PDB file of C-alpha atoms in Angstrom:
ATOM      1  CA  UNK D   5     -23.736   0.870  10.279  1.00 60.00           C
ATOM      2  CA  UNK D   6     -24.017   1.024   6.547  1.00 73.00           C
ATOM      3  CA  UNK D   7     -21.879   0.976   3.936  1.00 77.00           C
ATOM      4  CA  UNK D   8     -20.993   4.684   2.702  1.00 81.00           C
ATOM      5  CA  UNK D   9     -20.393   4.937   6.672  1.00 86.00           C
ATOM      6  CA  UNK D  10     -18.107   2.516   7.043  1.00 84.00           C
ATOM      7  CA  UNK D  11     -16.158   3.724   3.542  1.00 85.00           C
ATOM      8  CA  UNK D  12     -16.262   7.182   5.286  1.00 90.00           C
ATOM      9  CA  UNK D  13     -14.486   5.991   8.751  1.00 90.00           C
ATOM     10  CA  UNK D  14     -12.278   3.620   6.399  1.00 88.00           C
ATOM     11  CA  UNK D  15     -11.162   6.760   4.329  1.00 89.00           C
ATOM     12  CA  UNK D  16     -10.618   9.214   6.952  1.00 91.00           C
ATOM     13  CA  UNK D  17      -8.462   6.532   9.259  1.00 91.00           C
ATOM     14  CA  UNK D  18      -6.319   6.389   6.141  1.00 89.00           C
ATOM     15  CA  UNK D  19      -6.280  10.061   5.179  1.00 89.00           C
ATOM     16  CA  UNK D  20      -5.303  11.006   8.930  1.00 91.00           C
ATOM     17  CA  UNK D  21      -2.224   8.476   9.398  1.00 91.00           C
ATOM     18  CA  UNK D  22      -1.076   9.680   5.750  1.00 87.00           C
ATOM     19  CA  UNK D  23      -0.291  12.957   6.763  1.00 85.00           C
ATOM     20  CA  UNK D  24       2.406  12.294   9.379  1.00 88.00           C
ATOM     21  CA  UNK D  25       3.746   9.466   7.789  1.00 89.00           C
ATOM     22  CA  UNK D  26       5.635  11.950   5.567  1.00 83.00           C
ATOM     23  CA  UNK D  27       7.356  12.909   9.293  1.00 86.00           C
ATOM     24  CA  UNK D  28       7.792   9.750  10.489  1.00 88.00           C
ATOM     25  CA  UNK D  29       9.714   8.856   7.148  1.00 86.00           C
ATOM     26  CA  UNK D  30      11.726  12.394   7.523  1.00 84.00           C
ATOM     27  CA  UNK D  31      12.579  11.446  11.418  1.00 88.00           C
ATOM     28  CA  UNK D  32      12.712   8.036  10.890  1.00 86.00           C
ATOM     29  CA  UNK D  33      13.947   7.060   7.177  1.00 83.00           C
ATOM     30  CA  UNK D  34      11.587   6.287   4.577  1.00 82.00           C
ATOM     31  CA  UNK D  35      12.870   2.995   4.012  1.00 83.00           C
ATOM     32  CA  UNK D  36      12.003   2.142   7.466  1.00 87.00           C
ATOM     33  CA  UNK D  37       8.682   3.545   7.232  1.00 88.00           C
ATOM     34  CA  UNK D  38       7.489   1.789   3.896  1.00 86.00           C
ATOM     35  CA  UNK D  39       8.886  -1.679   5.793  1.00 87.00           C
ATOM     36  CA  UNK D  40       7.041  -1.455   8.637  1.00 90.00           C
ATOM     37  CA  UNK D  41       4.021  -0.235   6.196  1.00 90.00           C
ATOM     38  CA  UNK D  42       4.507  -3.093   3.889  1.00 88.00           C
ATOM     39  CA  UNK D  43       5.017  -6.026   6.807  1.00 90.00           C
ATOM     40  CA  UNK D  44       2.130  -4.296   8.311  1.00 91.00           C
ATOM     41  CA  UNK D  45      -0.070  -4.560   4.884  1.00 88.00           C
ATOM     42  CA  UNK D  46       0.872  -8.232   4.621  1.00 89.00           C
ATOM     43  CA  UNK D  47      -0.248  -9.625   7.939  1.00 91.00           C
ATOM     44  CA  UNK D  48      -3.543  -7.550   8.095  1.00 91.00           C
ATOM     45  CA  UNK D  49      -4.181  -7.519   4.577  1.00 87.00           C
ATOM     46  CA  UNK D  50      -4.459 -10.980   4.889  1.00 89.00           C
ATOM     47  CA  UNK D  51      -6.495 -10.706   8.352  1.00 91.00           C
ATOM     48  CA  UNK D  52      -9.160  -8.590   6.176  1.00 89.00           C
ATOM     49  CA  UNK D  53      -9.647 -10.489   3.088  1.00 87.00           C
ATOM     50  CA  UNK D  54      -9.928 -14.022   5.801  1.00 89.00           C
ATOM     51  CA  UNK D  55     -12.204 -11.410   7.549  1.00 90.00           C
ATOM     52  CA  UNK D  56     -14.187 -10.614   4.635  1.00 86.00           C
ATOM     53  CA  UNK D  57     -14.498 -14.392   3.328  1.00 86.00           C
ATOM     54  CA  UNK D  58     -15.357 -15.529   7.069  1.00 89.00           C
ATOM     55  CA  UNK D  59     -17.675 -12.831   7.619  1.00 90.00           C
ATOM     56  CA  UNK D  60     -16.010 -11.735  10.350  1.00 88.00           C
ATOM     57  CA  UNK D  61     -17.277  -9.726  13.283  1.00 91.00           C
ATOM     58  CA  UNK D  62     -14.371  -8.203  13.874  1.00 91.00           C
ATOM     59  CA  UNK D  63     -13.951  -6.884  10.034  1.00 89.00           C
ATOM     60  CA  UNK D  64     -14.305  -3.179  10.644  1.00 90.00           C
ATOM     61  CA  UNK D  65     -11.504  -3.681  13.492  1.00 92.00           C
ATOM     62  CA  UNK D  66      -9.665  -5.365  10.809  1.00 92.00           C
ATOM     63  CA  UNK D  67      -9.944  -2.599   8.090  1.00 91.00           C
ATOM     64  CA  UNK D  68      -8.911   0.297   9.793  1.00 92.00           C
ATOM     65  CA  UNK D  69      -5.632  -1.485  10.998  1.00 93.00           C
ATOM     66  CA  UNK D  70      -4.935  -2.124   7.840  1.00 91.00           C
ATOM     67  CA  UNK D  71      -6.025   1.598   6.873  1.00 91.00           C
ATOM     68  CA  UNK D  72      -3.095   2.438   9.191  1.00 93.00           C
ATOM     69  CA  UNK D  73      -0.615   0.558   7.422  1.00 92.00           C
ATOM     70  CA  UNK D  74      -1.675   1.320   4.030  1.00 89.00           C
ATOM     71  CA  UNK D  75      -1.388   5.105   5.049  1.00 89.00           C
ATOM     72  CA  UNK D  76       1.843   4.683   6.243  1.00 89.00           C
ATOM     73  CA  UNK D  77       2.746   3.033   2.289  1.00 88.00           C
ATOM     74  CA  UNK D  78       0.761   5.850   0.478  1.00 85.00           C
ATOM     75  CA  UNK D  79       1.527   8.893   2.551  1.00 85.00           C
ATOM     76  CA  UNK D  80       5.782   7.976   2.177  1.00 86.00           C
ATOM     77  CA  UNK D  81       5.719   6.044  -2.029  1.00 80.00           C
ATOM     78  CA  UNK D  82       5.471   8.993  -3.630  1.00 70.00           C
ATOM     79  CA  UNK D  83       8.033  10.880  -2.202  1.00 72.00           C
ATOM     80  CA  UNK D  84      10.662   8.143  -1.601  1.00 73.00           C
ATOM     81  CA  UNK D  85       9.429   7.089  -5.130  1.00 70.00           C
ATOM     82  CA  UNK D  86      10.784  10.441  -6.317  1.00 69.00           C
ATOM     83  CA  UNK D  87      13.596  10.389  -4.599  1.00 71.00           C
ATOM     84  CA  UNK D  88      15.285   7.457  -6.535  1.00 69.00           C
ATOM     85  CA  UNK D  89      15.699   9.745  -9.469  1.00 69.00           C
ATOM     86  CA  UNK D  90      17.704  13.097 -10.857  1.00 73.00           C
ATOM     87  CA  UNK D  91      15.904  15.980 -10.296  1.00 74.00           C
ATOM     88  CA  UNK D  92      15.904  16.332 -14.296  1.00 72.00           C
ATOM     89  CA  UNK D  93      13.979  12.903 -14.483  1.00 69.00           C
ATOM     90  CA  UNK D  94      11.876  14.205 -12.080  1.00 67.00           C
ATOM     91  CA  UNK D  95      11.031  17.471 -14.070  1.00 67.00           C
ATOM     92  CA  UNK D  96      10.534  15.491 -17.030  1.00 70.00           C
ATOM     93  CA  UNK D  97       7.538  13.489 -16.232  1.00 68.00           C
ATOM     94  CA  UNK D  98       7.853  11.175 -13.270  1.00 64.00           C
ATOM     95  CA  UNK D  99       4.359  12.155 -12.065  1.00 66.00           C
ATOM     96  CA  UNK D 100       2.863  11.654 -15.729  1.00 74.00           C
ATOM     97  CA  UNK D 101       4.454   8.146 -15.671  1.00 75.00           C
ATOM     98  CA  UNK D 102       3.491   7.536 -11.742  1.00 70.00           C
ATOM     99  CA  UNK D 103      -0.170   8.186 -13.060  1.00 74.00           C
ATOM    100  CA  UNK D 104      -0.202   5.976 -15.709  1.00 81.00           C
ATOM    101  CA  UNK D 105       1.454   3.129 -14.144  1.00 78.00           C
ATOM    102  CA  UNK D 106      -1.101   3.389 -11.871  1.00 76.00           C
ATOM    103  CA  UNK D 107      -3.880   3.350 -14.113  1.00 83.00           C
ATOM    104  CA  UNK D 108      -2.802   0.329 -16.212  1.00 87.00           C
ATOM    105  CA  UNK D 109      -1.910  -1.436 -12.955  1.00 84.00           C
ATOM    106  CA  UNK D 110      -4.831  -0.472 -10.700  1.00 81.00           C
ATOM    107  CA  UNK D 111      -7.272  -1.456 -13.781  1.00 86.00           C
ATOM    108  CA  UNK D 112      -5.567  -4.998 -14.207  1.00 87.00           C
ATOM    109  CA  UNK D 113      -5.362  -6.136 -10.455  1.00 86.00           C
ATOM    110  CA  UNK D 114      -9.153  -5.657 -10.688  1.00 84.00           C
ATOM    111  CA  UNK D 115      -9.973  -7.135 -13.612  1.00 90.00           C
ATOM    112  CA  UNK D 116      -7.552  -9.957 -12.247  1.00 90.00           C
ATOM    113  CA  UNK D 117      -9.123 -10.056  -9.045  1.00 87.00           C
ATOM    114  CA  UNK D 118     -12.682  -9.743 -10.172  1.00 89.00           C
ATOM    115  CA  UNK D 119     -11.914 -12.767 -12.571  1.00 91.00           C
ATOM    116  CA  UNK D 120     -10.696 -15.281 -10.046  1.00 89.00           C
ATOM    117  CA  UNK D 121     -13.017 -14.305  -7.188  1.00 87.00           C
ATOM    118  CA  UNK D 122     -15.940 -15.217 -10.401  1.00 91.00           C
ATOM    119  CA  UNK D 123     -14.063 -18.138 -10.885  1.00 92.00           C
ATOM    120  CA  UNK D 124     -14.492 -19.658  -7.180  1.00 89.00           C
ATOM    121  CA  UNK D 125     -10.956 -18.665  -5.859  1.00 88.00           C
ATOM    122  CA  UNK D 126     -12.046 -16.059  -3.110  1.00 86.00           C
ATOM    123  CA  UNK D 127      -8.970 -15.371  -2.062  1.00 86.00           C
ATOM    124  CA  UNK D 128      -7.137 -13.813  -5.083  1.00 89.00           C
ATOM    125  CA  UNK D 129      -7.232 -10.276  -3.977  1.00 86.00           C
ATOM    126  CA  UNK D 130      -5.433 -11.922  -1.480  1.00 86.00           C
ATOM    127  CA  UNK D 131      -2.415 -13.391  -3.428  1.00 89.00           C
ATOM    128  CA  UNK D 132      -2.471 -10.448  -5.612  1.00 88.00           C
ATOM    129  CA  UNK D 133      -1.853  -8.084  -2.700  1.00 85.00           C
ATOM    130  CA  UNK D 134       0.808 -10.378  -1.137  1.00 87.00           C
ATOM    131  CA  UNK D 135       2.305 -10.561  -4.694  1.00 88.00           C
ATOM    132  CA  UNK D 136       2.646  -7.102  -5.117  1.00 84.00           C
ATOM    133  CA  UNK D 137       3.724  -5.972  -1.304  1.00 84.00           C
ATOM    134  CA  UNK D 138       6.572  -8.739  -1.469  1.00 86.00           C
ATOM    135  CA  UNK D 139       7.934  -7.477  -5.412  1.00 86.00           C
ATOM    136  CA  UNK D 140       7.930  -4.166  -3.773  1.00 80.00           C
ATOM    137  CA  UNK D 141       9.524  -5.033  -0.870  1.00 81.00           C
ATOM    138  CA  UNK D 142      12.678  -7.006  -2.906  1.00 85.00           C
ATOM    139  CA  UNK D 143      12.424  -3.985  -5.391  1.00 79.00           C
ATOM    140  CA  UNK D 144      12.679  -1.429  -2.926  1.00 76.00           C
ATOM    141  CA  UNK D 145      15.465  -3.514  -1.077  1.00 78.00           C
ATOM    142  CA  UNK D 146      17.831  -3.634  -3.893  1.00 79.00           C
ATOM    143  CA  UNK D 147      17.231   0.560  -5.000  1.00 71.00           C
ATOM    144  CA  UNK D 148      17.831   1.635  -1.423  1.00 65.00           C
ATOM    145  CA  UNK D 149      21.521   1.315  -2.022  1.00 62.00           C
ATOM    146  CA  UNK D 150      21.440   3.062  -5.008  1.00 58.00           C
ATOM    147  CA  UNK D 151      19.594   5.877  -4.152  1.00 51.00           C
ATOM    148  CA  UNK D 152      20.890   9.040  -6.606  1.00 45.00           C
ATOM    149  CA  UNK D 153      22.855  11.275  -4.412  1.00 47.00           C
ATOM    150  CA  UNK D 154      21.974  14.130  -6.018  1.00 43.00           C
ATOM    151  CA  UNK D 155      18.172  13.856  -5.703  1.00 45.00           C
ATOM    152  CA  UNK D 156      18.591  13.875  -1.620  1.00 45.00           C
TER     153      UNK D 156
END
């Protein structure tokens, strides 16, 4: 199996559980959902990137679990995201700033990532992951509770 393959099957498994996460969250709660997501990302986030190091037979196991769980993340942040704010904020640019954010972030955790992995410390996509999962799970602990009532 080559590579483009494997980032094909890697995509898709994480297209197709994004769609009904957006039900599960709506049947479930989306705070729920992005939990289980989250916990999920941690412990097999950090089976891939051991997988990865170790060279691993079992790494394409290990991806597409954690595909699953990082669906279940993408497929419900946006719209809980959204949900933590007035409909006027939301008008007024919420998805400009999303994008941006993004951006800035995204580019840093590589740069980050690329650095230390140059540096000899091959598991710092590893921390940084971990690092971010756990800010977002305190974050997202603390906002549940004040959730805008008139943006549900």
């Amino acid at each position: 199996v080559d590579n483009s393959n494997i980032t094909l099957l890697s995509l898709f498994v994480f297209s197709l559980v994004c769609i009904p996460a957006g039900y599960l969250a709506d049947k479930f709660n989306a705070f729920i959902i992005l939990l289980i997501g989250s916990f999920g990302l941690m412990i097999f986030g950090s089976c891939f990137y051991l997988a990865i190091v170790n060279h691993s037979p079992y790494l394409i196991y290990v991806m597409l679990i954690n595909n699953i769980f990082m669906g279940l993340i993408v497929g419900v942040a946006s719209n809980y995201a959204s949900m933590l704010f007035s409909p006027s904020v939301r008008a007024s640019g919420l998805g400009f700033s999303y994008n941006v954010t993004f951006a800035v972030f995204n580019g840093a955790f590589l740069a980050i990532a690329s650095y230390g992995v140059a540096e000899g410390y091959m598991l710092m996509p590893l921390y940084l992951s971990l690092g971010v999962v756990v800010s977002a799970i305190i974050i997202l602990t603390f906002l549940k509770d004040t959730l805008n009532k008139e943006a549900i």
